[in-house]
Amino acid sequence: MTIVFERKAERALGVPRSERLRLDRRRFLASSLRALGAYVVAAQGVTWIVGADKAWAMELDAFEPDLAETLLQMTRALYPHDFLGDVYYAKVVEDLDAEASGFEDKSRLALMRDGMAALNEAAGGTFTSADDAQKVEALRKIQDTPFFQAVRSKTVVSLYNQSEVWTEFGYEGPVYERGGYLFNGFNDLNWLPDPPADASPPVQI
Amino acid sequence: MATFDKNDDNVVVIVGSGAGGGTLAHELCSRGIDVVLLEAGARQSIDSYVQDEWASFGQLAWLEKRWSDGGWRIATDFPNLPAWICKTVGGTTTHWAGASLRFQEHEFEIRTHYGEIEGANLLDWPITLAEMEPFYDRAEDKLGVTRTHGIPGLPGNNNFKVLYAGATKIGYKTVHTGHMAINSAFRDDRQMCHQMGFCFQGCKMGAKWSTLYSEIPKAEETGRLELRTEAYVLQILHDDAGKVTGVLYADKDGVQHEQKARIVAVAGNSIESPRLLLNSASAKFPDGLANSSGQVGRNYMRHTTGSVYAAMPEPVHMYRGTTMAGVVQDEAHHDTGRGFAGGYEIETLSLGIPFMAAFLDPGAWGRDFARKMETYDHMAGMWIVGEDMPQETNRVTLDPEEKDAHGMAVPRVAFTDHPNDAAMREHAYGRGEAIYDAVGAKAVYRVPPYPSTHNLGTNRMSENARDGVVNKWGQTHDVPNLFVSDGSQFTTGGAENPTLTIVALAIRQAEHIADRMSKNEI
C-alpha cells in the first residue's frame, strides 16, 4: 500500500506532518485506517485521495477527481464492510488508476470515464450523491457492462489482498516466520470435544 | 546433474516434471537409464515459495492462454482459467494438498459395475486393483503416506475438529485425518508438518511430498538426469516408420531446439498432454499423434467437486494448519440408492481471505456477499471429490485460430456436467450441510467448483486401440516408443485424489520401460 507521508504530499496538499505519523504503525492502524470521510482533491493538476485526518494520501496518475471519487464510492458499494476505513478502498482506486495508466492507449481510461457517465445516468444524476439503496440499484442496472465487470473483478482482488484487511477479518496469513500454526493455535478450538486419538493422533514431537 | 547432447538419441525424453514425469524420471534414472526432463516452468524452492495466495499463484500457476467452454460455470466465471495447475519444476505436486487415497476395486471396472449410463463413455481399465496394489504400496512408501507403513496420522486442526464432530454426529464412521503425503514426523530428509497452512502455495517446510525436492534431486544424484527448465515443448517428431524421434521445444528466449530421443514420455497434465499430441499432427498422423481412435483430448474429467463452507457459532480459524486436514469416507462407495452411480470423498479445505473472496461466489457483490465474507474467522470448510462420468464431448481441442507466443495453438477445454455428476454434487452438498448443521452452523454456503485441479482422462487407457489412446502400460496404441505418464491416462477418475495413482502408474511404467529397453524391444 502506498501511504504517502512524503514531503511531496506535504508540498502539494499542505498535509501537516502531524504528531500521529510519529506514532508506531500499530497505533496508526488503529487510529487512522478505520476512518471514513476520505476526500479527493486536485493539486497542481494531480489527483489525490486524502484521508479524512490527512494522515495519508494517494497520488493518482490518470483519473480526474470526479472519477476517483465515483470509484471510491463504487468500490465500497460493491464490497461494503463497515469496519474497513476508506484507505482500503482508496487502494483499490489506486490500482484501477495504475491499470488505466498502464495501457498504452487511452482505452482503459475511456472505459472508466464512459462507465462513470453511465453509472451517473443509472443513478438519475450523480452516483456520489445517491443514498446507499440508490447506489445498489444503479449498480444493478449496469452490472452486465464491461465497465462494471472491470471494476468489480479488480476490486474483489485488490481489496481482499491487503494484509491489513486480512487482520480485520481475523485471517492471520503467512506464519512461516512464526514457526507455523503448530505453535500458534492450529488446534486451539475448545467449544467442541476433541476427536479421539485414532482419528486425530497427537503431534509427533 | 548430467548433460546430454541434443543429438543423443539414446535418452528418454520426459515432458513435464510433476507427479508422473518427475517420478518416472527418478525411477528410470535409478535403473541406469539416461533421461532428459523438459519442464516448461522455472525452478522454485522451499525458500522461494511465498505464503501469499495471489503472489504464489503468479509464481506457480500455469497462466498460458487457455479457454473454458461448455456448460460449466467456470466458462462464465473464469473463461481463461479452466484449471488451477502449475507451470514450475515439480508441476502440480507443488500445489497439491497431499491426499493419497487408493482407488477402490470397482473403480477400475465401472463399465462392469455401473452398466450402461446414457451419455457416458464408460470403460473398464485394462488393469485391476490387484495388479496395482504392489505399486500403490511402493508409491505410499515413496510419498510417506500417513497411516501406511507405520507412519502416524497427522494431528487434526480446528477445521478437522468441526468436521469430525459434525460427521460423527450424523452417523459417519470413517472420519480421520486422512492418508496424507505430509510428514507427521521427520522422514526421507523431509521435515515434519508445522501446520503452516498454505499447502496450495508450495510447502515451505518441505513436509509435503513434491517431485521438486524428492524425486528430482534423487534422480540428479544418479548422474543420469538432465533437467532443462523453461523448456516449452511444441511438437513430438516422428520418422517415416511412425516412431517418434524426439521433440521440438522452445527455450526461455523463444529459441527452438530439437532433442532427439529413444522414447518420449508425455506428462504435461490432462490439458497440455493432449494439446501436445494434437499439435504434433503430420501428414502421416493428420488427426494428431497417437489419435487413430479419435479419443485424444476426449473424456476430459475433472472430478465432481464443490465446497461447503459454514459459519459456525464460535471461531474456527480454519486456515491454521494443513489445508486438507481430514476426510469422511462413508460416501465413497458405489450405491445407486442415493440416485447416482459412484461415490465421493469429503475432505476439509480452507482458503485465505484473498481466494475466499475470489471463489466463495464468483461474480457476486453487495451486502449479502460482504456479510458472508465477514464470517470468515468462524468458517469451517470442506471439499467434495467425487467420480465424474467420462463423456466424449467433454474435451480438449486446439483453437482453430488463436496461437500462443510460440505459435502453438491455444487449448480449449469444454466441460458440461453429466446428470450423474449433478445428482452426486447435490447429494454431497446436502450431506455437507448436514454435517455442519449438526454442530450448530449459523449459515452454510454452497460454493461452486473451483477451476479444475484434478484433470484426467484425455489420453485414456484401454484394452482395445479403438477405445482409447494408451495401453495398460501407458504406451500409446499407435506409436510404440511414445508413452503417456500423467493423469490423462486414467480410463475413469474414481472418487479419490489422483496423485497417488499417477505415482503408482509411473513406478509401474518405469519398470516396464526399463525391462523392454533392456531387451531392446523399444
XYZ file of C-alpha atoms in Angstrom:
727
model
C 0.000 0.000 0.000
C 1.257 3.431 -0.882
C 0.650 5.519 2.157
C 2.272 8.777 1.353
C 3.568 10.922 4.164
C 6.238 12.351 1.987
C 7.380 15.894 1.558
C 5.845 15.757 -1.897
C 2.416 15.243 -0.416
C 3.054 17.904 2.176
C 4.045 20.378 -0.504
C 1.209 19.569 -2.833
C -1.550 19.300 -0.294
C -0.357 21.167 2.720
C -0.730 17.990 4.727
C 0.952 18.757 8.018
C 3.484 16.285 9.346
C 1.158 15.502 12.166
C 2.117 14.093 15.516
C 0.164 10.990 14.642
C 2.622 9.969 11.957
C 5.348 9.703 14.540
C 3.360 7.107 16.414
C 4.197 3.499 15.782
C 2.447 1.763 12.935
C 0.143 -0.308 15.094
C -1.371 2.757 16.735
C -1.520 4.427 13.364
C -3.529 1.488 12.068
C -5.937 1.630 14.943
C -6.393 5.352 14.890
C -6.478 6.175 11.232
C -7.083 3.229 8.957
C -10.641 2.692 10.098
C -11.565 6.266 9.329
C -14.189 7.182 6.769
C -14.588 10.517 5.067
C -11.644 10.380 2.691
C -11.844 13.048 0.025
C -10.419 13.739 -3.387
C -8.565 16.863 -4.351
C -6.642 18.135 -7.332
C -3.429 19.953 -6.615
C -1.215 21.306 -9.363
C -3.067 19.173 -11.884
C -2.607 15.935 -9.940
C -5.470 13.997 -8.338
C -5.035 12.858 -4.746
C -7.182 10.793 -2.437
C -6.634 12.105 1.067
C -7.596 10.537 4.386
C -10.129 12.467 6.432
C -7.484 13.248 9.030
C -4.836 13.935 6.374
C -2.797 11.076 7.800
C -2.455 9.511 4.372
C -2.736 10.484 0.742
C -2.558 8.605 -2.528
C -1.436 10.138 -5.774
C -3.211 9.090 -8.956
C -1.741 9.182 -12.441
C -4.714 9.120 -14.772
C -8.019 9.734 -13.022
C -9.681 13.113 -12.666
C -11.124 13.949 -9.228
C -14.738 13.137 -10.103
C -13.767 9.729 -11.493
C -11.652 8.954 -8.436
C -14.473 9.960 -6.090
C -17.016 7.889 -8.033
C -14.811 4.797 -7.966
C -14.027 5.275 -4.290
C -17.736 5.132 -3.516
C -18.477 2.447 -6.080
C -15.874 0.048 -4.693
C -17.307 0.418 -1.202
C -20.821 -0.174 -2.509
C -19.626 -3.340 -4.247
C -17.995 -4.840 -1.160
C -19.337 -2.874 1.806
C -17.526 -3.620 5.042
C -18.365 -1.032 7.668
C -15.249 -1.791 9.726
C -12.929 -1.024 6.837
C -11.747 2.554 6.539
C -11.644 4.392 3.241
C -7.918 3.835 2.898
C -8.502 0.237 1.721
C -10.981 1.283 -0.948
C -8.648 4.115 -1.950
C -6.000 1.463 -2.522
C -8.355 -0.252 -4.990
C -8.851 3.050 -6.809
C -5.101 3.478 -6.902
C -4.797 0.027 -8.525
C -7.526 0.864 -11.052
C -5.706 4.083 -11.831
C -2.398 2.283 -12.256
C -4.057 -0.204 -14.569
C -5.682 2.514 -16.685
C -2.470 4.473 -16.986
C -0.581 1.273 -17.812
C -2.459 0.895 -21.089
C -0.536 2.380 -23.975
C -3.670 3.829 -25.483
C -6.404 5.523 -23.509
C -8.894 2.665 -23.926
C -8.993 1.704 -20.255
C -9.297 5.283 -19.129
C -12.078 5.816 -21.647
C -13.848 2.696 -20.319
C -13.732 4.189 -16.828
C -14.890 7.638 -17.900
C -17.733 6.306 -20.041
C -18.652 3.882 -17.286
C -18.888 6.685 -14.778
C -21.214 8.569 -17.105
C -23.434 5.502 -17.436
C -23.393 4.975 -13.689
C -24.406 8.578 -13.074
C -27.235 8.175 -15.518
C -28.335 4.945 -13.824
C -28.341 6.837 -10.516
C -30.592 9.506 -12.009
C -27.987 12.237 -11.730
C -24.824 11.808 -9.733
C -23.848 8.441 -8.257
C -21.826 10.048 -5.483
C -24.815 11.981 -4.182
C -27.151 8.974 -4.193
C -28.006 7.158 -0.956
C -26.906 3.585 -0.314
C -30.038 1.937 -1.691
C -29.969 4.088 -4.807
C -26.311 3.223 -5.334
C -27.051 -0.504 -5.222
C -29.938 -0.015 -7.632
C -27.753 1.964 -10.035
C -25.032 -0.664 -9.914
C -27.553 -3.403 -10.563
C -28.663 -1.606 -13.708
C -25.153 -1.606 -15.150
C -23.834 -4.885 -13.740
C -23.528 -6.572 -17.128
C -21.404 -3.826 -18.654
C -17.665 -4.197 -19.301
C -17.067 -1.179 -17.053
C -18.812 -2.804 -14.104
C -17.047 -6.124 -14.677
C -13.668 -4.414 -14.929
C -14.157 -2.547 -11.656
C -15.731 -5.463 -9.802
C -13.111 -8.016 -10.817
C -10.284 -5.642 -9.873
C -11.922 -4.741 -6.574
C -12.503 -8.320 -5.415
C -8.792 -8.994 -5.838
C -7.304 -5.690 -4.752
C -9.498 -5.056 -1.697
C -9.080 -8.510 -0.164
C -5.390 -8.760 -0.975
C -4.299 -6.203 1.624
C -2.665 -7.660 4.697
C -4.265 -5.031 6.960
C -7.644 -6.129 5.601
C -6.809 -9.746 6.447
C -6.266 -8.728 10.044
C -9.676 -7.062 10.138
C -11.274 -10.338 9.011
C -9.378 -12.426 11.554
C -7.111 -14.020 8.956
C -3.504 -14.195 10.107
C -1.989 -15.122 6.765
C 1.679 -16.104 6.483
C 3.068 -17.859 9.518
C 6.451 -19.149 8.375
C 8.363 -16.546 10.380
C 6.460 -17.612 13.495
C 7.275 -21.291 13.029
C 3.878 -22.366 11.782
C 0.491 -22.621 13.409
C 1.820 -25.754 15.123
C 2.883 -23.346 17.853
C 0.192 -20.788 17.153
C -3.193 -22.304 17.747
C -3.776 -24.777 14.899
C -5.864 -26.951 17.238
C -6.958 -24.487 19.922
C -10.681 -24.806 19.214
C -12.281 -25.759 22.525
C -16.020 -25.336 22.018
C -16.317 -28.847 20.586
C -14.950 -32.065 22.070
C -11.541 -33.164 20.786
C -11.619 -36.125 18.385
C -10.183 -39.392 19.727
C -6.504 -40.140 19.125
C -7.147 -42.745 16.441
C -8.927 -40.103 14.336
C -6.550 -37.286 15.238
C -3.224 -38.511 16.653
C -1.081 -36.321 18.885
C 1.700 -34.154 17.479
C 4.790 -36.370 16.935
C 7.393 -34.372 18.835
C 23.390 -33.312 -12.970
C 24.246 -34.866 -16.314
C 24.139 -33.079 -19.653
C 23.200 -34.793 -22.863
C 23.761 -33.840 -26.458
C 20.666 -32.797 -28.348
C 21.514 -35.443 -30.945
C 21.805 -38.189 -28.355
C 19.039 -40.486 -29.495
C 19.524 -42.949 -26.676
C 17.900 -40.778 -23.996
C 14.348 -40.963 -22.742
C 12.739 -37.528 -23.041
C 10.063 -36.796 -20.466
C 7.798 -33.797 -20.945
C 6.725 -32.420 -17.570
C 8.215 -32.812 -14.089
C 5.147 -33.321 -11.899
C 3.803 -36.418 -10.175
C 4.007 -38.561 -13.317
C 7.036 -37.132 -15.118
C 9.143 -36.420 -12.040
C 8.530 -39.885 -10.629
C 9.162 -41.591 -13.951
C 12.458 -39.671 -14.301
C 13.700 -40.839 -10.909
C 12.576 -44.417 -11.441
C 14.240 -44.632 -14.857
C 17.481 -42.954 -13.734
C 17.765 -45.302 -10.776
C 17.565 -48.186 -13.281
C 20.521 -46.789 -15.221
C 18.580 -45.047 -17.974
C 19.551 -41.576 -19.208
C 16.753 -39.031 -19.045
C 16.254 -35.518 -20.370
C 13.426 -33.961 -18.394
C 11.843 -30.927 -20.046
C 9.849 -28.612 -17.811
C 8.006 -25.573 -19.169
C 8.273 -23.703 -15.884
C 11.111 -22.368 -13.763
C 12.638 -23.970 -10.690
C 11.451 -22.718 -7.329
C 12.434 -23.990 -3.903
C 11.024 -24.148 -0.411
C 12.915 -20.890 0.184
C 11.364 -19.102 -2.772
C 7.787 -20.249 -2.109
C 5.599 -17.431 -0.810
C 2.786 -17.708 1.739
C 0.575 -15.281 -0.139
C -2.202 -16.656 -2.323
C -2.116 -14.302 -5.295
C 1.666 -13.877 -5.283
C 2.102 -17.654 -5.181
C -0.459 -18.087 -7.925
C 1.668 -15.824 -10.105
C 4.758 -17.811 -9.190
C 3.459 -21.364 -9.693
C 0.282 -21.488 -11.779
C 0.065 -22.314 -15.472
C -1.060 -18.964 -16.872
C -0.539 -19.544 -20.589
C -3.676 -18.750 -22.535
C -6.484 -21.296 -22.334
C -10.211 -21.110 -22.966
C -13.067 -22.667 -20.981
C -16.091 -23.788 -22.996
C -19.270 -25.704 -22.287
C -21.980 -25.646 -19.682
C -19.891 -25.466 -16.506
C -19.942 -22.250 -14.520
C -16.165 -21.979 -14.933
C -16.735 -20.969 -18.575
C -18.555 -17.871 -17.325
C -16.602 -17.054 -14.186
C -13.081 -17.993 -15.296
C -13.095 -18.066 -19.116
C -9.289 -18.235 -19.268
C -8.701 -20.387 -16.214
C -10.300 -23.807 -16.746
C -7.693 -25.395 -14.493
C -5.677 -24.430 -11.463
C -2.488 -26.375 -12.145
C 1.160 -25.478 -12.270
C 3.966 -24.462 -14.585
C 7.023 -24.991 -12.451
C 9.553 -27.689 -11.638
C 7.595 -30.254 -9.669
C 4.447 -29.395 -11.614
C 1.269 -29.610 -9.604
C 2.999 -31.571 -6.819
C 3.993 -28.090 -5.620
C 0.320 -27.164 -5.295
C -1.468 -30.396 -4.382
C -2.849 -30.825 -0.880
C -1.295 -34.251 -0.282
C -4.364 -36.512 -0.044
C -3.242 -40.014 -1.083
C -6.075 -42.496 -1.389
C -6.098 -45.738 -3.338
C -8.794 -46.387 -5.906
C -11.437 -48.867 -4.801
C -11.622 -52.198 -6.604
C -14.819 -51.433 -8.501
C -13.459 -48.092 -9.702
C -11.150 -49.890 -12.133
C -14.201 -51.647 -13.613
C -17.078 -49.214 -13.663
C -18.445 -50.290 -17.053
C -18.919 -53.719 -15.500
C -20.289 -52.450 -12.197
C -22.347 -49.443 -13.316
C -23.536 -50.869 -16.648
C -24.539 -48.587 -19.496
C -25.145 -44.983 -18.456
C -26.674 -42.803 -21.136
C -24.340 -40.101 -22.357
C -21.362 -41.530 -20.515
C -18.440 -43.151 -22.299
C -17.756 -45.783 -19.649
C -14.927 -48.249 -19.980
C -13.140 -50.639 -17.626
C -9.466 -50.016 -17.016
C -7.235 -52.668 -18.593
C -5.722 -53.183 -15.119
C -7.188 -54.198 -11.794
C -6.713 -53.137 -8.211
C -4.924 -56.421 -7.542
C -2.352 -55.588 -10.216
C -1.964 -52.077 -8.830
C -1.647 -52.997 -5.155
C 2.113 -53.636 -5.089
C 2.664 -50.329 -6.872
C 0.310 -48.485 -4.553
C 2.352 -49.905 -1.710
C 5.603 -48.612 -3.190
C 4.013 -45.261 -4.004
C 2.811 -44.881 -0.413
C 6.298 -45.645 0.844
C 7.821 -43.162 -1.615
C 5.407 -40.404 -0.658
C 5.446 -41.245 3.040
C 1.680 -41.513 3.252
C 0.322 -41.288 6.784
C -1.487 -44.327 8.173
C 0.574 -46.590 5.874
C 3.966 -48.202 6.528
C 3.669 -47.462 10.233
C 3.575 -43.695 9.672
C 1.334 -41.972 12.235
C -1.590 -39.819 11.137
C -1.344 -36.054 11.305
C -2.824 -34.192 14.244
C -6.172 -32.633 13.375
C -6.565 -28.863 13.236
C -9.567 -26.749 14.169
C -11.231 -27.295 10.786
C -10.960 -31.054 11.318
C -12.421 -30.800 14.808
C -15.592 -29.287 13.351
C -15.753 -31.861 10.558
C -15.210 -34.743 12.973
C -17.824 -33.578 15.461
C -20.450 -32.964 12.775
C -19.755 -36.066 10.699
C -19.802 -38.475 13.634
C -22.933 -36.805 14.980
C -24.844 -37.648 11.802
C -23.546 -41.200 11.865
C -20.453 -41.300 9.687
C -17.883 -43.848 10.852
C -14.741 -43.437 8.755
C -13.596 -39.964 9.747
C -9.928 -39.254 10.422
C -7.031 -37.012 9.466
C -6.553 -38.857 6.227
C -3.887 -40.623 4.247
C -1.611 -37.736 3.542
C 1.743 -37.396 1.802
C 2.680 -34.923 4.509
C 5.195 -35.951 7.132
C 3.767 -36.325 10.614
C 7.389 -36.880 11.734
C 10.774 -36.378 10.027
C 11.151 -38.894 7.196
C 13.132 -39.253 3.969
C 15.029 -35.989 4.549
C 11.772 -34.109 4.830
C 10.666 -32.132 7.886
C 7.503 -32.777 9.856
C 4.454 -30.663 9.142
C 4.435 -27.404 11.121
C 0.773 -26.734 10.335
C 1.574 -23.695 8.210
C -1.491 -23.844 6.039
C -0.597 -22.692 2.514
C -0.333 -26.302 1.289
C -1.543 -24.983 -2.101
C 1.265 -22.429 -2.266
C 4.204 -24.841 -2.034
C 5.142 -26.311 1.352
C 7.817 -24.119 2.915
C 8.713 -26.898 5.356
C 9.125 -29.436 2.584
C 6.908 -31.684 4.720
C 4.548 -32.389 1.820
C 5.919 -34.684 -0.871
C 6.776 -32.947 -4.122
C 8.903 -34.162 -7.006
C 10.660 -30.774 -6.762
C 12.608 -31.758 -3.656
C 12.068 -35.551 -3.574
C 12.239 -37.360 -6.902
C 14.132 -34.799 -8.970
C 17.149 -34.261 -6.665
C 17.371 -38.040 -6.189
C 17.340 -38.502 -9.942
C 20.009 -35.820 -10.297
C 22.203 -37.658 -7.809
C 22.280 -40.690 -10.082
C 24.151 -38.651 -12.695
C 21.648 -39.746 -15.310
C 19.212 -36.837 -15.328
C 19.389 -33.601 -17.211
C 16.589 -31.256 -16.203
C 16.009 -28.409 -18.615
C 13.750 -25.753 -17.159
C 11.698 -23.204 -19.086
C 11.698 -25.675 -21.973
C 8.282 -25.470 -23.614
C 7.629 -28.488 -25.795
C 5.812 -27.648 -29.025
C 5.814 -30.870 -31.006
C 6.739 -34.516 -30.870
C 8.631 -35.512 -34.008
C 8.476 -38.853 -35.789
C 10.061 -40.708 -38.697
C 8.526 -42.299 -41.769
C 8.128 -45.587 -39.965
C 5.869 -43.877 -37.416
C 8.233 -43.999 -34.463
C 8.941 -40.854 -32.506
C 12.438 -39.450 -32.884
C 12.454 -36.566 -30.430
C 10.763 -33.309 -29.545
C 10.840 -29.705 -30.649
C 10.891 -27.214 -27.782
C 11.341 -23.502 -27.192
C 13.779 -22.311 -24.524
C 13.181 -19.307 -22.277
C 14.321 -16.933 -25.010
C 11.941 -18.487 -27.504
C 14.736 -20.188 -29.415
C 13.624 -23.563 -30.737
C 15.649 -26.737 -30.271
C 15.229 -30.347 -31.265
C 16.108 -33.012 -28.703
C 16.442 -36.497 -30.085
C 15.092 -39.420 -28.092
C 14.773 -43.187 -27.991
C 11.494 -42.857 -26.126
C 9.259 -39.864 -25.415
C 7.017 -39.858 -22.343
C 4.367 -37.130 -22.134
C 3.436 -35.920 -18.654
C 2.128 -32.409 -19.060
C -1.208 -32.963 -17.281
C -4.529 -33.575 -18.982
C -4.792 -30.317 -20.894
C -1.240 -29.914 -22.155
C -0.600 -33.608 -22.922
C -3.433 -33.977 -25.452
C -2.657 -30.469 -26.714
C 0.875 -31.611 -27.488
C -0.283 -34.793 -29.237
C -2.840 -32.838 -31.275
C -0.284 -30.184 -32.125
C 2.055 -32.923 -33.398
C -0.228 -33.734 -36.310
C 1.592 -34.523 -39.533
C 0.903 -35.920 -42.995
C 1.252 -39.385 -41.518
C -0.875 -38.601 -38.457
C -3.298 -35.923 -39.692
C -5.536 -36.064 -36.614
C -2.648 -35.793 -34.182
C -0.154 -38.246 -32.842
C -1.486 -41.471 -31.327
C -5.009 -40.465 -32.273
C -6.228 -43.236 -34.570
C -9.061 -43.795 -32.092
C -10.083 -40.143 -32.175
C -10.011 -40.243 -28.381
C -7.080 -37.852 -27.800
C -8.449 -34.932 -25.818
C -11.818 -36.595 -25.219
C -13.353 -37.906 -21.985
C -11.959 -34.955 -20.055
C -12.766 -35.464 -16.391
C -12.250 -33.079 -13.508
C -13.954 -34.844 -10.599
C -17.362 -33.845 -9.349
C -16.409 -31.173 -6.881
C -17.843 -28.328 -4.879
C -17.296 -26.885 -1.438
C -19.435 -26.278 1.588
C -18.349 -23.575 3.985
C -20.266 -22.923 7.182
C -20.384 -20.007 9.597
C -20.031 -21.691 12.969
C -21.238 -20.241 16.289
C -17.692 -19.809 17.621
C -14.359 -19.007 15.930
C -12.659 -21.767 13.926
C -9.693 -20.174 12.115
C -9.822 -22.951 9.547
C -6.764 -21.646 7.689
C -4.492 -22.708 10.526
C -2.762 -25.959 9.695
C -2.958 -28.430 6.844
C -5.396 -27.386 4.149
C -6.776 -30.895 3.672
C -6.814 -31.865 7.318
C -9.228 -34.760 7.335
C -11.582 -36.951 5.405
C -15.027 -38.570 5.619
C -15.051 -41.769 3.547
C -18.548 -43.092 4.195
C -19.947 -41.800 0.875
C -17.085 -43.078 -1.302
C -18.736 -46.381 -2.189
C -20.996 -47.163 -5.156
C -24.664 -47.286 -4.193
C -27.253 -46.184 -6.732
C -29.803 -45.953 -3.916
C -28.540 -42.384 -3.476
C -29.660 -41.518 -7.011
C -26.342 -41.684 -8.804
C -23.539 -44.058 -9.706
C -20.152 -43.869 -7.986
C -19.216 -42.139 -4.779
C -17.432 -39.185 -3.279
C -14.964 -38.281 -0.558
C -15.459 -35.345 1.786
C -12.215 -33.583 2.739
C -11.632 -30.440 4.769
C -10.480 -27.431 2.827
C -9.727 -23.833 3.563
C -8.882 -20.733 1.604
C -7.325 -17.496 2.795
C -9.211 -14.228 2.519
C -7.923 -13.394 -0.986
C -9.053 -16.683 -2.537
C -12.212 -16.882 -0.447
C -13.224 -13.557 -1.996
C -12.475 -14.908 -5.462
C -14.162 -18.303 -5.116
C -16.946 -18.075 -2.498
C -19.465 -16.927 -5.116
C -17.635 -15.777 -8.240
C -19.126 -12.620 -9.665
C -21.211 -11.844 -6.583
C -21.153 -8.416 -4.946
C -23.115 -6.367 -2.463
C -24.098 -6.530 1.171
C -25.024 -10.232 1.278
C -21.681 -11.294 -0.132
C -19.874 -8.931 2.226
C -21.725 -10.393 5.204
C -20.664 -13.902 4.218
C -17.064 -12.794 3.996
C -17.366 -11.237 7.439
C -17.995 -14.687 8.944
C -14.542 -15.774 7.761
C -12.910 -16.439 11.125
C -15.918 -18.565 12.147
C -15.900 -20.603 8.946
C -15.290 -24.320 8.633
C -14.888 -25.751 5.160
C -14.921 -28.930 3.131
C -14.388 -30.054 -0.423
C -16.286 -32.747 -2.283
C -14.281 -35.082 -4.531
C -16.442 -37.483 -6.487
C -16.234 -39.690 -9.523
C -17.454 -37.917 -12.640
C -18.660 -39.560 -15.827
C -16.349 -39.605 -18.840
C -18.118 -38.002 -21.783
C -16.733 -37.830 -25.307
C -17.912 -34.271 -25.755
C -16.031 -33.057 -22.686
C -12.740 -32.495 -24.369
C -9.584 -30.568 -25.009
C -9.241 -29.211 -28.533
C -6.948 -26.779 -30.298
C -8.308 -23.346 -31.033
C -8.526 -23.171 -34.828
C -7.178 -19.627 -34.930
C -5.505 -18.455 -31.767
C -1.821 -19.217 -31.178
C 0.402 -18.627 -28.165
C 3.708 -16.728 -28.167
C 5.465 -19.773 -29.640
C 2.944 -20.177 -32.431
C 1.338 -23.194 -30.767
C -2.448 -23.440 -30.935
C -4.181 -22.373 -27.707
C -6.164 -25.157 -25.989
C -9.907 -25.005 -25.415
C -11.334 -27.029 -22.536
C -15.013 -27.910 -22.861
C -16.891 -29.391 -19.933
C -20.540 -29.913 -19.057
C -21.798 -31.898 -16.076
C -23.370 -35.269 -16.769
C -26.725 -35.633 -14.938
C -24.978 -38.185 -12.714
C -22.389 -35.558 -11.773
C -25.082 -33.023 -10.941
C -27.049 -35.531 -8.843
C -23.927 -36.503 -6.917
C -22.980 -32.893 -6.229
C -26.472 -32.126 -4.981
C -26.338 -35.099 -2.631
C -22.887 -34.146 -1.392
C -23.874 -30.521 -0.776
C -26.774 -31.786 1.310
C -24.586 -34.105 3.364
C -22.007 -31.378 3.833
C -24.657 -29.028 5.126
C -25.977 -31.729 7.442
C -22.504 -32.197 8.937
C -22.211 -28.516 9.817
C -25.839 -28.119 10.856
C -25.316 -30.971 13.339
C -22.831 -28.803 15.229
C -24.806 -25.594 15.149
C -23.871 -23.825 11.917
C -25.396 -20.342 11.699
C -25.237 -20.383 7.908
C -23.963 -22.738 5.229
C -22.626 -21.697 1.839
C -22.633 -23.944 -1.209
C -19.566 -22.989 -3.211
C -19.299 -23.963 -6.881
C -16.358 -25.964 -8.219
C -13.035 -24.144 -8.431
C -11.033 -24.214 -11.665
C -10.049 -27.853 -12.137
C -7.232 -29.224 -10.041
C -7.866 -32.890 -10.915
C -7.610 -33.022 -14.702
C -7.961 -36.552 -16.040
C -8.756 -38.879 -18.887
C -7.818 -37.092 -22.107
C -5.442 -39.872 -23.278
C -7.208 -42.740 -21.686
C -6.044 -46.294 -21.162
C -7.930 -49.038 -22.971
C -7.678 -52.720 -23.741
C -8.619 -52.114 -27.382
C -6.931 -49.488 -29.531
C -10.274 -48.232 -30.820
C -11.459 -47.203 -27.336
C -8.548 -45.174 -26.064
C -5.071 -43.779 -26.571
C -2.720 -45.885 -24.428
C -2.473 -49.491 -23.322
C -2.140 -50.839 -19.786
C 1.473 -49.595 -19.614
C 0.699 -46.077 -20.758
C 2.255 -46.901 -24.128
C 0.311 -45.364 -26.997
C -1.544 -47.895 -29.095
C -0.271 -46.291 -32.296
C 3.361 -45.420 -31.590
C 5.465 -47.992 -29.726
C 8.078 -45.603 -28.313
C 5.614 -42.936 -27.183
C 4.231 -43.107 -23.647
C 1.792 -41.066 -21.574
C 2.754 -40.813 -17.902
C 0.257 -38.499 -16.216
C -3.380 -38.466 -15.156
C -4.544 -38.186 -18.751
C -4.094 -41.982 -18.864
C -6.955 -42.510 -16.431
C -9.721 -44.558 -18.015
C -12.083 -43.268 -15.350
C -11.476 -40.975 -12.404
C -12.525 -42.793 -9.247
C -13.561 -40.787 -6.215
C -10.010 -40.334 -4.970
C -7.496 -37.553 -5.362
C -5.424 -38.781 -8.313
C -1.783 -38.177 -7.405
C -1.126 -41.475 -5.608
C -2.474 -43.394 -8.590
C -0.406 -41.290 -11.014
C 2.731 -42.073 -8.986
C 1.904 -45.784 -8.745
C 1.356 -45.915 -12.519
C 4.668 -44.110 -13.118
C 6.580 -46.609 -10.956
C 4.927 -49.454 -12.824
C 5.566 -47.847 -16.188
C 9.239 -47.260 -15.382
C 9.708 -50.946 -14.617
C 8.054 -51.851 -17.881
C 10.088 -49.381 -19.952
C 13.369 -50.464 -18.323
C 12.546 -54.105 -18.980
C 11.609 -53.515 -22.605
C 14.674 -51.349 -23.184
C 16.959 -53.979 -21.684
C 15.522 -56.498 -24.132
C 15.927 -53.990 -26.966
C 12.209 -54.165 -27.624
C 11.857 -50.382 -27.644
